[in-house]
Amino acid sequence: MFVKDVMVQNQVGLHARPATFFIQKANEFKSSVWVEKEERRVNAKSLLGVLSLGIVGGTAIRIIADGADEEQAVNGLVELVESGFSE
């Protein structure tokens, strides 16, 4: 299991388009991937799950992966979040 915390940079957070990019990236990996906000953890490959967290700009989230490519999965998603989803 590999875990990293990251701060959501873009103003709108993980809504609609940025969430879609996040899920597409998560689906590139074989590992199970979760995103956690406060005490709630959801499947990072599920659009409804990610949207249900209500992640806005300036929110700290935790990205967790478990599997063959867990480190690449977490690092790839952290990089995407830190980039502000190119907005």
Short mmCIF file of C-alpha atoms in Angstrom, two decimals:
data_model
loop_
_atom_site.label_atom_id
_atom_site.label_comp_id
_atom_site.label_asym_id
_atom_site.label_seq_id
_atom_site.Cartn_x
_atom_site.Cartn_y
_atom_site.Cartn_z
CA MET A 1 0.00 0.00 0.00
CA PHE A 2 1.26 3.46 -0.96
CA VAL A 3 -0.24 6.70 0.42
CA LYS A 4 0.30 10.42 -0.21
CA ASP A 5 -1.48 13.57 0.90
CA VAL A 6 -2.01 16.42 -1.56
CA MET A 7 -3.73 19.82 -1.52
CA VAL A 8 -6.25 20.45 -4.31
CA GLN A 9 -4.95 23.57 -6.09
CA ASN A 10 -7.61 24.54 -8.62
CA GLN A 11 -10.46 26.75 -7.44
CA VAL A 12 -13.41 24.53 -8.37
CA GLY A 13 -11.85 21.42 -6.85
CA LEU A 14 -12.80 17.97 -8.09
CA HIS A 15 -16.06 18.71 -9.88
CA ALA A 16 -17.27 17.61 -13.33
CA ARG A 17 -14.36 18.02 -15.76
CA PRO A 18 -11.44 17.81 -13.29
CA ALA A 19 -13.06 14.77 -11.63
CA THR A 20 -13.35 13.11 -15.04
CA PHE A 21 -9.63 13.66 -15.68
CA PHE A 22 -8.86 12.27 -12.21
CA ILE A 23 -10.92 9.12 -12.81
CA GLN A 24 -9.47 8.57 -16.28
CA LYS A 25 -5.97 8.78 -14.79
CA ALA A 26 -6.88 6.39 -11.94
CA ASN A 27 -8.22 3.89 -14.49
CA GLU A 28 -4.83 3.77 -16.25
CA PHE A 29 -3.51 1.71 -13.33
CA LYS A 30 -4.11 -1.91 -12.31
CA SER A 31 -3.94 -1.12 -8.59
CA SER A 32 -6.99 -0.45 -6.45
CA VAL A 33 -7.04 3.32 -5.88
CA TRP A 34 -8.96 5.30 -3.28
CA VAL A 35 -9.28 8.97 -2.46
CA GLU A 36 -9.92 10.04 1.12
CA LYS A 37 -11.23 13.34 2.48
CA GLU A 38 -11.42 13.60 6.25
CA GLU A 39 -12.95 10.25 7.34
CA ARG A 40 -14.58 9.28 4.02
CA ARG A 41 -12.87 6.98 1.53
CA VAL A 42 -14.18 6.28 -1.98
CA ASN A 43 -13.02 4.40 -5.04
CA ALA A 44 -10.94 6.83 -7.12
CA LYS A 45 -12.15 5.07 -10.28
CA SER A 46 -15.80 5.97 -9.56
CA LEU A 47 -17.11 9.35 -10.77
CA LEU A 48 -20.04 9.32 -8.35
CA GLY A 49 -17.75 8.35 -5.48
CA VAL A 50 -15.27 11.16 -6.16
CA LEU A 51 -18.02 13.75 -6.70
CA SER A 52 -19.75 12.64 -3.47
CA LEU A 53 -16.74 13.84 -1.45
CA GLY A 54 -17.47 17.46 -2.44
CA ILE A 55 -13.79 18.33 -2.81
CA VAL A 56 -13.26 22.07 -3.31
CA GLY A 57 -10.11 24.09 -3.91
CA GLY A 58 -7.79 24.24 -0.91
CA THR A 59 -8.95 20.86 0.42
CA ALA A 60 -6.37 18.31 1.56
CA ILE A 61 -7.01 14.81 0.23
CA ARG A 62 -5.22 11.50 0.63
CA ILE A 63 -4.60 9.23 -2.34
CA ILE A 64 -4.15 5.55 -1.53
CA ALA A 65 -3.25 2.69 -3.88
CA ASP A 66 -2.68 -1.01 -3.37
CA GLY A 67 -1.37 -3.29 -6.09
CA ALA A 68 1.37 -3.92 -8.62
CA ASP A 69 1.71 -0.29 -9.76
CA GLU A 70 0.59 1.43 -6.55
CA GLU A 71 3.49 3.89 -6.38
CA GLN A 72 3.06 5.00 -10.01
CA ALA A 73 -0.71 5.35 -9.49
CA VAL A 74 -0.39 7.59 -6.43
CA ASN A 75 2.42 9.68 -7.90
CA GLY A 76 0.55 10.11 -11.21
CA LEU A 77 -2.63 11.28 -9.46
CA VAL A 78 -0.73 13.59 -7.08
CA GLU A 79 1.00 15.14 -10.11
CA LEU A 80 -2.37 15.65 -11.82
CA VAL A 81 -3.90 17.30 -8.73
CA GLU A 82 -0.83 19.53 -8.20
CA SER A 83 -1.01 20.66 -11.83
CA GLY A 84 -4.45 22.15 -11.15
CA PHE A 85 -5.85 19.97 -13.95
CA SER A 86 -4.29 22.41 -16.42
CA GLU A 87 -6.88 25.07 -15.61
#
